Structures are given as structure tokens and as C-alpha cells.
Short mmCIF file of C-alpha atoms and ligand atoms in Angstrom, two decimals:
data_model
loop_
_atom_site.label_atom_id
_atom_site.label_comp_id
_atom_site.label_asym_id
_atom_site.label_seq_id
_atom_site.Cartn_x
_atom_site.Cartn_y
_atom_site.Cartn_z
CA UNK R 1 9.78 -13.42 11.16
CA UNK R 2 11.05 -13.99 7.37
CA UNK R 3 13.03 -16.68 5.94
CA UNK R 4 13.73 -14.06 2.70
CA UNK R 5 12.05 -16.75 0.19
CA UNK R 6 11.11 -14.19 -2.64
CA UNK R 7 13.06 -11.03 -1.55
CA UNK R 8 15.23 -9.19 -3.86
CA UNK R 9 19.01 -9.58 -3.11
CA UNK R 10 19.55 -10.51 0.61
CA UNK R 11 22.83 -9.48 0.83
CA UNK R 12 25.60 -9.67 3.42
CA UNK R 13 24.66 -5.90 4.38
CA UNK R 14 20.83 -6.83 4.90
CA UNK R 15 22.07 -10.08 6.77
CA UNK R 16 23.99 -7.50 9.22
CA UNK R 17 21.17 -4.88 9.52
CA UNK R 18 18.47 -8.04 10.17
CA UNK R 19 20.33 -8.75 13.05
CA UNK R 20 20.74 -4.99 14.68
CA UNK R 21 18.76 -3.40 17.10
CA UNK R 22 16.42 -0.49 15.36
CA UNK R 23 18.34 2.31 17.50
CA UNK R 24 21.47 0.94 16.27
CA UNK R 25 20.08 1.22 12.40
CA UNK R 26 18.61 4.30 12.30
CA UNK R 27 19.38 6.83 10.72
CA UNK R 28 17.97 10.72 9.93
CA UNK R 29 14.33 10.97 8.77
CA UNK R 30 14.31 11.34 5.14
CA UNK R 31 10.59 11.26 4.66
CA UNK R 32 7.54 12.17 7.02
CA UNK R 33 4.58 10.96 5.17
CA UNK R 34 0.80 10.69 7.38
CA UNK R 35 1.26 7.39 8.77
CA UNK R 36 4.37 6.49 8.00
CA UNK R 37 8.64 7.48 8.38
CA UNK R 38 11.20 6.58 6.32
CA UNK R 39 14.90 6.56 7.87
CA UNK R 40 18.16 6.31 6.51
CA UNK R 41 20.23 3.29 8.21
CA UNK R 42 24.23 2.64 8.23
CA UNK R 43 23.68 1.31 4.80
CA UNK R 44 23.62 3.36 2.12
CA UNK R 45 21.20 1.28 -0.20
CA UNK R 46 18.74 0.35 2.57
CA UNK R 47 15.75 2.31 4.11
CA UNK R 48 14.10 1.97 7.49
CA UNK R 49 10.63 2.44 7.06
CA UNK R 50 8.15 3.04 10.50
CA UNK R 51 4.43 2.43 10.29
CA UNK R 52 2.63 5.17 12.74
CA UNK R 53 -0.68 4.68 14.25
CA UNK R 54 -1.29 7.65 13.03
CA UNK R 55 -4.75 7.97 10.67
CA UNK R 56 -5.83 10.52 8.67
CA UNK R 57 -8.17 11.18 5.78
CA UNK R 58 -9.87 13.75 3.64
CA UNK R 59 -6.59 14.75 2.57
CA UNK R 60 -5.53 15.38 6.29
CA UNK R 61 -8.30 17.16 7.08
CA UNK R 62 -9.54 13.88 9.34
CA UNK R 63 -6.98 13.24 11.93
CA UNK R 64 -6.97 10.40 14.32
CA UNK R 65 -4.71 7.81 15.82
CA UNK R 66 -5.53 3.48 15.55
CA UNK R 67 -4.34 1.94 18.27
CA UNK R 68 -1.61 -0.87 17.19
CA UNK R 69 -2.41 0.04 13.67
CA UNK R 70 1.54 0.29 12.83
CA UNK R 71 2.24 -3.07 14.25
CA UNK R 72 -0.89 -4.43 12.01
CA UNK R 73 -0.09 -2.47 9.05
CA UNK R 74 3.98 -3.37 8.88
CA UNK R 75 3.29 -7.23 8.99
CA UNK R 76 0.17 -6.99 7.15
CA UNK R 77 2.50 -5.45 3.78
CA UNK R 78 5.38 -7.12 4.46
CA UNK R 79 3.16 -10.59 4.26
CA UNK R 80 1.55 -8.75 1.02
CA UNK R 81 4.80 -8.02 -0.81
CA UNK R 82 6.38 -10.75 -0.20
CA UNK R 83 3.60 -12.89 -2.08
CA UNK R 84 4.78 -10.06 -4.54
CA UNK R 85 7.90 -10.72 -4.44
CA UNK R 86 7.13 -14.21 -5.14
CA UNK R 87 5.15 -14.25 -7.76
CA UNK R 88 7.72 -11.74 -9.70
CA UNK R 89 6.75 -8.35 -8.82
CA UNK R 90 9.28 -5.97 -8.48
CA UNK R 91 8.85 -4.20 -4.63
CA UNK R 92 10.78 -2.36 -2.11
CA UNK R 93 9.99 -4.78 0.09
CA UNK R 94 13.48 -6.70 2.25
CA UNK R 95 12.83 -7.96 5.81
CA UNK R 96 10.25 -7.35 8.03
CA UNK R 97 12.20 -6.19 11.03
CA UNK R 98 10.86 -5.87 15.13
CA UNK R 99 6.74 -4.62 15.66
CA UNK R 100 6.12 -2.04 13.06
CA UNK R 101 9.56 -1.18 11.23
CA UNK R 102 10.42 -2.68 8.17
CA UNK R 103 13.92 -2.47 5.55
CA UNK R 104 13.38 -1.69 2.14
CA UNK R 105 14.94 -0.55 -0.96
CA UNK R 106 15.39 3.10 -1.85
CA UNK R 107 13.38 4.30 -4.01
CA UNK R 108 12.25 7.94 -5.92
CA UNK R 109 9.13 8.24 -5.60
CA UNK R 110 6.82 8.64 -8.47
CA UNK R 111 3.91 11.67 -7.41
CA UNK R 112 1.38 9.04 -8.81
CA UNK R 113 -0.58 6.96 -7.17
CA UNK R 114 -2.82 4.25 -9.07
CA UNK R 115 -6.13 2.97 -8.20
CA UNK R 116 -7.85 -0.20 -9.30
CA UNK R 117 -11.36 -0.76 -8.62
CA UNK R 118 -12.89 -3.92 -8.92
CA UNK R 119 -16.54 -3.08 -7.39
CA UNK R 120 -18.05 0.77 -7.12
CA UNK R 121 -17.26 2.16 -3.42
CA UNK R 122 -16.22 5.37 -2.07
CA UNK R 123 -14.92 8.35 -4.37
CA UNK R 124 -16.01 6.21 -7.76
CA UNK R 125 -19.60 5.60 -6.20
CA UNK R 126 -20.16 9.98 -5.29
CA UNK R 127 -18.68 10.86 -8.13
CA UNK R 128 -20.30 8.62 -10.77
CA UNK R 129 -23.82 7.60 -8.91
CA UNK R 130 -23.37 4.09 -8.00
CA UNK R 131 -24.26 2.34 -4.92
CA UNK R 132 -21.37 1.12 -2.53
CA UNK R 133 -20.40 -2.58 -3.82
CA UNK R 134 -22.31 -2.07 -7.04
CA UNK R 135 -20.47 -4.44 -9.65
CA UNK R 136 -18.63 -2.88 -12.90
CA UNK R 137 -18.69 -4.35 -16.04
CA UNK R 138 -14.84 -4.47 -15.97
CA UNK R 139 -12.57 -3.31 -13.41
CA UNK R 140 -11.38 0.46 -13.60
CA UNK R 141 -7.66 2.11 -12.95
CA UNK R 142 -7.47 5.81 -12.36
CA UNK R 143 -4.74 7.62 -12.00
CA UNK R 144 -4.12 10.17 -8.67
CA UNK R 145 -2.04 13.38 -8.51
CA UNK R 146 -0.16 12.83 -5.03
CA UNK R 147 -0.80 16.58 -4.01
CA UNK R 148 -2.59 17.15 -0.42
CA UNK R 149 -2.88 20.75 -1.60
CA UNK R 150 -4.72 20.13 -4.69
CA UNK R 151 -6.45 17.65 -3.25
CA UNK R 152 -4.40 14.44 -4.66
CA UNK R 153 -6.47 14.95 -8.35
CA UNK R 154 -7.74 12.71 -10.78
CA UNK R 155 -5.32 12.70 -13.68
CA UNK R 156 -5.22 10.47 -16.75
CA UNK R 157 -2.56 9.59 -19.53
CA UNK R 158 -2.34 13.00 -21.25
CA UNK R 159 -2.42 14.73 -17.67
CA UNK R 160 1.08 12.57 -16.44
CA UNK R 161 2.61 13.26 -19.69
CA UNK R 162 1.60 16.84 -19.66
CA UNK R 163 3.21 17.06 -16.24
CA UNK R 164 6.20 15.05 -16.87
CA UNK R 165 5.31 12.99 -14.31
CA UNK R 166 6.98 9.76 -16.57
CA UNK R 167 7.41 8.34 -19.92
CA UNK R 168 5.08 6.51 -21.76
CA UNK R 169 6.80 3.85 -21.17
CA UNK R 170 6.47 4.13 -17.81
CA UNK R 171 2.72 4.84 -18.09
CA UNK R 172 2.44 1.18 -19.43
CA UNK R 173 4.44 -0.61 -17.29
CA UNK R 174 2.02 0.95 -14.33
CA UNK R 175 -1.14 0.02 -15.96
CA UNK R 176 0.41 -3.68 -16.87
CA UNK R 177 1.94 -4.29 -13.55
CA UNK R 178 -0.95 -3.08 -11.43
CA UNK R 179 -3.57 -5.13 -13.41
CA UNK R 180 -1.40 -8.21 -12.43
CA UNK R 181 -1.32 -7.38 -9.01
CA UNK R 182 -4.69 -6.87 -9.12
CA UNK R 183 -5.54 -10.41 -10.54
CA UNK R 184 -2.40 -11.77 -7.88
CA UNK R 185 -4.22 -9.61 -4.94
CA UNK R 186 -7.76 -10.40 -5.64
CA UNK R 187 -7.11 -14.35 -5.24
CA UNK R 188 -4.86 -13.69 -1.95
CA UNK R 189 -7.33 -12.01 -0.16
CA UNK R 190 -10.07 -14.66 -1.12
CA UNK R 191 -7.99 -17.50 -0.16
CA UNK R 192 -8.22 -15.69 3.12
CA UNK R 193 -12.68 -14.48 2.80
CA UNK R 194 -11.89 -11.60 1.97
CA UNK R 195 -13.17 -9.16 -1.18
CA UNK R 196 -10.77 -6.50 -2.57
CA UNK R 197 -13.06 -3.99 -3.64
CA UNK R 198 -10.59 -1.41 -4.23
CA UNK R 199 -6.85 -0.10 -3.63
CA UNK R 200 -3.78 2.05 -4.48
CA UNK R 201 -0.67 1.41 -5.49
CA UNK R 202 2.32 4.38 -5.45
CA UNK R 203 6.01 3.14 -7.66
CA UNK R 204 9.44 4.70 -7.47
CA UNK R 205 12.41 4.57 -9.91
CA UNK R 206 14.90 2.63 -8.36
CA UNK R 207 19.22 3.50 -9.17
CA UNK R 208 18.72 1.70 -12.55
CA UNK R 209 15.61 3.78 -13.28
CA UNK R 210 13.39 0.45 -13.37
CA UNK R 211 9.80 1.04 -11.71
CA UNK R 212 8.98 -0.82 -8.45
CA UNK R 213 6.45 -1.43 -6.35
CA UNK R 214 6.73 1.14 -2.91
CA UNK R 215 5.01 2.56 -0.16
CA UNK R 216 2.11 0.07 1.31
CA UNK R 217 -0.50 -2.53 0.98
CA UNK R 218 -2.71 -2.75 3.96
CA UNK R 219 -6.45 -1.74 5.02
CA UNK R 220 -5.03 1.93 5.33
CA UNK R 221 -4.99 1.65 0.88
CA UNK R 222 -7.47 -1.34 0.18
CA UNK R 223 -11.25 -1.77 0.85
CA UNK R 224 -11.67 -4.72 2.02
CA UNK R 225 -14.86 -6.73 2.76
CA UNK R 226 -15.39 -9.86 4.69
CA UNK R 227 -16.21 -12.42 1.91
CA UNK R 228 -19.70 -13.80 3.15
CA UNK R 229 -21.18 -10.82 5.76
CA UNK R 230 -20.13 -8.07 3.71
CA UNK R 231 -18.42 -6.02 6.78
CA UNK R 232 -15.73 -3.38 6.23
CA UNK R 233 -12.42 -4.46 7.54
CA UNK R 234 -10.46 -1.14 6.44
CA UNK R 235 -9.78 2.54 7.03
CA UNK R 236 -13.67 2.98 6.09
CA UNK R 237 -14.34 2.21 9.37
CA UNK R 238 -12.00 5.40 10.68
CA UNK R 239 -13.09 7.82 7.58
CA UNK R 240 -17.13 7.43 8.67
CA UNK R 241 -16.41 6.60 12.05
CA UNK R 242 -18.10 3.03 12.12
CA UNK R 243 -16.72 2.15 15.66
CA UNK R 244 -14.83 -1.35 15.89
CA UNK R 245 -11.44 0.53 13.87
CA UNK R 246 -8.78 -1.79 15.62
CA UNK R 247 -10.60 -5.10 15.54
CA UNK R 248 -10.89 -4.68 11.60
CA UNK R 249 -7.12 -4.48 11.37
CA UNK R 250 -6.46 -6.99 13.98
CA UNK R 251 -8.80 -9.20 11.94
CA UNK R 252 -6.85 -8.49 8.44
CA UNK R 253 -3.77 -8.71 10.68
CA UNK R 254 -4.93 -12.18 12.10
CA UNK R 255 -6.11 -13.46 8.26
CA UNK R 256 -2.63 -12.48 6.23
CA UNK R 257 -0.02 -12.54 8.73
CA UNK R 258 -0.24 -14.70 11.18
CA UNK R 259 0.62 -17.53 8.97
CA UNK R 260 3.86 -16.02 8.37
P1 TMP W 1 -11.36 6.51 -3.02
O1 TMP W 1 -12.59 5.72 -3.30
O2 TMP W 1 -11.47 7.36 -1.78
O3 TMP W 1 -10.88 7.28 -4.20
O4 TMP W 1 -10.21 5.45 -2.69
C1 TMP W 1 -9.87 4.41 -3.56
C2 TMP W 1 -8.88 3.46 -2.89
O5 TMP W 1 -7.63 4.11 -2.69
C3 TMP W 1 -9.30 2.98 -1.51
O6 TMP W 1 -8.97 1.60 -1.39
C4 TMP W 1 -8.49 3.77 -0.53
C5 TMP W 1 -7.25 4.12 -1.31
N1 TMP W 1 -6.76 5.45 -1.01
C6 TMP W 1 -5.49 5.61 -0.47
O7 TMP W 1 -4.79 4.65 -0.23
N2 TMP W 1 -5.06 6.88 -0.24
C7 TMP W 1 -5.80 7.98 -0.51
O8 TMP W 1 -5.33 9.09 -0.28
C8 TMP W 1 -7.10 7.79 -1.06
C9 TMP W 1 -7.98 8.97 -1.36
C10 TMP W 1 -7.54 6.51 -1.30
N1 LIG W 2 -4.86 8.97 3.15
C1 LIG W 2 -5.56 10.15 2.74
C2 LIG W 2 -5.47 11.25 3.76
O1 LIG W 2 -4.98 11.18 4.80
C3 LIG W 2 -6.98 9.93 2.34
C4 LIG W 2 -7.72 8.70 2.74
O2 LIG W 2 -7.15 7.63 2.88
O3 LIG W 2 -8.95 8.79 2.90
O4 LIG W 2 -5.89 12.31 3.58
#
């Protein structure tokens, strides 16, 4: 459960929807993304959002299913953005409601998705020649096309602008904010032994057109290693079929949430 410390605006409405059953809430499906549904509920300026067990990756083309992954995921990012919240980032992040749904804030959806890297690993490591968990001489951010036709394609600066994707401005407040979560993330996850190697971060405008923090942040969209044997507890285990999938997210689940 949540006490709301840190979330934006709990207001009467969210009060009333916190205490509803999810049937009672939900609305039409207004987005079917892989692993996760996003619902309208009675209230116009709240979201129902469902994490699936559902895994895929390769763009799709690997399709699978985690058992108890949703439940893990929702209380693993709700845990994650509330520290967010907290610490004066901007996410869609309100209550964490029963097993794997959560309410948020409604959001447009930017088609970008950011990466930060803080050590070499999967797409960075083929495409540039490093080993997995080589260090960097400074972290990276790369910018993503959201496009599973294309491929979801790099893209930098000029690209976004090219494609209208957002304002400059806009290009700047994405870099800024995700190099603070980065720094905020990093020290979370060691607090708990664990190494954030990499992740992604995907913003929306929200009705006064200021940029937040959506979607998720879990082991489906970080890398993250155990601090001291170096094991992967995320979806890297699923994409190269590792064996031990659920336990990894149980044990993220067990190191982030439980305290909560
Ligand atoms: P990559 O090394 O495959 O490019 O992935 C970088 C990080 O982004 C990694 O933590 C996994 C995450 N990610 C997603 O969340 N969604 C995606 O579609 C991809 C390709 C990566
Ligand atoms: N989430 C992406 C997909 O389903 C890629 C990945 O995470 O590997 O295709």
C-alpha cells in the first residue's frame, strides 16, 4: 500500500477511485502496448494502467509470458516513481492500486524513448565492440525512435527535430531530467546491491504541455546486476533465455518493494 507521501495532487477524486474495486474503475482500453494496458476510469483525468505478464523482445519478434511478472513489475515502478516523485521528478505516477494495476496521470505520449548507459551491455556493446559490463569513460544517452516497424531507431537531436518529434526545448529538458534520474536511480538501486547498467525512460506532455515522466521503471527497461556476483536480475534473462526469469524479478521485487 501507499500513504501518497510524494505524489502529485491526491485529490478527492483519487481518494474515491483508491477506494473502488478495479471492475468498478475501469474503463475502455485506450492503449494496448506489449506488456502493458492503459484504461480509462470514471474520472476523466485519471488512467488505469495494467502490467501483463506478457514478455516480448526483438521488437516483438520474441514472445513469451513471465509468470507474476505484472504483479512484480506494478509495485516494483510504483516503489521507483514514487522515490521520483520525492525527490522532485515530475511522473505519472498516483497510487499503486490491488496486484498489478496502478492510477496515473494522463499523459501524450512522446514517440521517444531515452536511454542512459552507465556501463557497455547489450545493443551499445554489438554495435560499438565492447564487452558486456565494460566501463565508459562517461555515461552515454541515446535517443530511440518508438517504431516496432522500423525497428524503434537510433535517432539523435537533429533526427527529433527533423521529425517534429518536440522542441528544443523539450530536447533539453529530456537530456537534463534523465541525467538526474540517472544520478537519483543509480544510488537507489545500490542502496539496495544492485548496479544499473542501463535503462529507458519514455515522457508525455501532460494538459499544460509540461513533460513528465510515463510508462515504466522495472527489470522489463533496466539492466540490472547484483552488486557483488555480477548476475542479471532483468529481462536479459528472457531475451537469451538464461533460465531462472521469475526469481530475478521476484528478487528486484523483494529488494525495492517490499519495504513499501
Ligand atoms: P539495448 O541495449 O537493447 O539498446 O537496451 C538498452 C536499455 O533499454 C536496456 O536497459 C533495456 C531497455 N530497453 C527497453 O526498455 N525497451 C526496448 O525496446 C529496448 C530495445 C531496450
Ligand atoms: N521491449 C522490446 C520488444 O518487445 C525490446 C526489448 O525489450 O528487448 O520488442
Amino acid at each position: 500500500m501507499t500513504d501518497g507521501i510524494g505524489s502529485p495532487e491526491r485529490t478527492p477524486e483519487i481518494v474515491d477511485l483508491v477506494g473502488k474495486p478495479i471492475n468498478e474503475i475501469k474503463g475502455e482500453i485506450i492503449h494496448k502496448g506489449k506488456a502493458k494496458l492503459v484504461y480509462r476510469t470514471t474520472e476523466e483525468s485519471v488512467m488505469l494502467m495494467e502490467f501483463m505478464d506478457d514478455a516480448t523482445a526483438f521488437d516483438g519478434k520474441k514472445k513469451g509470458s513471465i509468470s507474476s511478472k505484472g504483479m512484480y513489475n506494478s509495485h516494483i515502478s510504483a516503489a521507483i516513481m514514487r522515490y521520483l516523485n520525492q525527490c522532485g521528478i515530475n511522473t505519472h505516477f498516483l497510487e499503486q492500486m490491488e496486484d498489478r494495476f496502478q492510477l496515473v496521470r494522463p499523459l501524450d505520449m512522446l514517440p521517444v524513448e531515452v536511454v542512459i548507459r552507465n556501463l557497455a551491455a547489450g545493443s551499445l556493446a554489438r554495435r560499438l565492440g565492447f564487452d558486456e559490463g565494460d566501463s565508459l569513460e562517461r555515461p552515454i544517452l541515446e535517443f530511440y525512435f518508438k517504431s516496432d516497424e522500423l525497428g524503434d531507431p537510433w535517432l539523435n537531436r537533429y533526427h527529433i527535430r527533423a521529425l517534429d518529434l518536440c522542441s528544443d526545448d523539450e530536447i533539453v529538458r529530456l537530456e537534463e531530467d534523465s541525467w538526474r534520474i540517472n544520478a537519483m536511480l543509480r544510488e537507489y538501486f545500490l542502496d539496495r546491491d544492485l548496479e544499473l547498467i542501463d535503462f529507458k525512460l519514455e515522457y508525455g506532455r501532460a494538459a499544460d504541455g509540461a513533460l513528465v515522466l510515463g510508462d515504466e521503471i522495472t527489470p522489463d527497461t533496466c539492466r540490472l546486476w547484483d552488486i557483488s556476483s555480477r548476475d542479471k536480475l532483468d529481462k536479459d534473462r528472457f531475451r537469451h533465455d538464461m533460465g531462472e526469469v521469475e526469481e530475478a524479478y521476484q528478487e528486484v521485487y523483494r529488494r525495492v518493494a517490499w519495504e513499501d
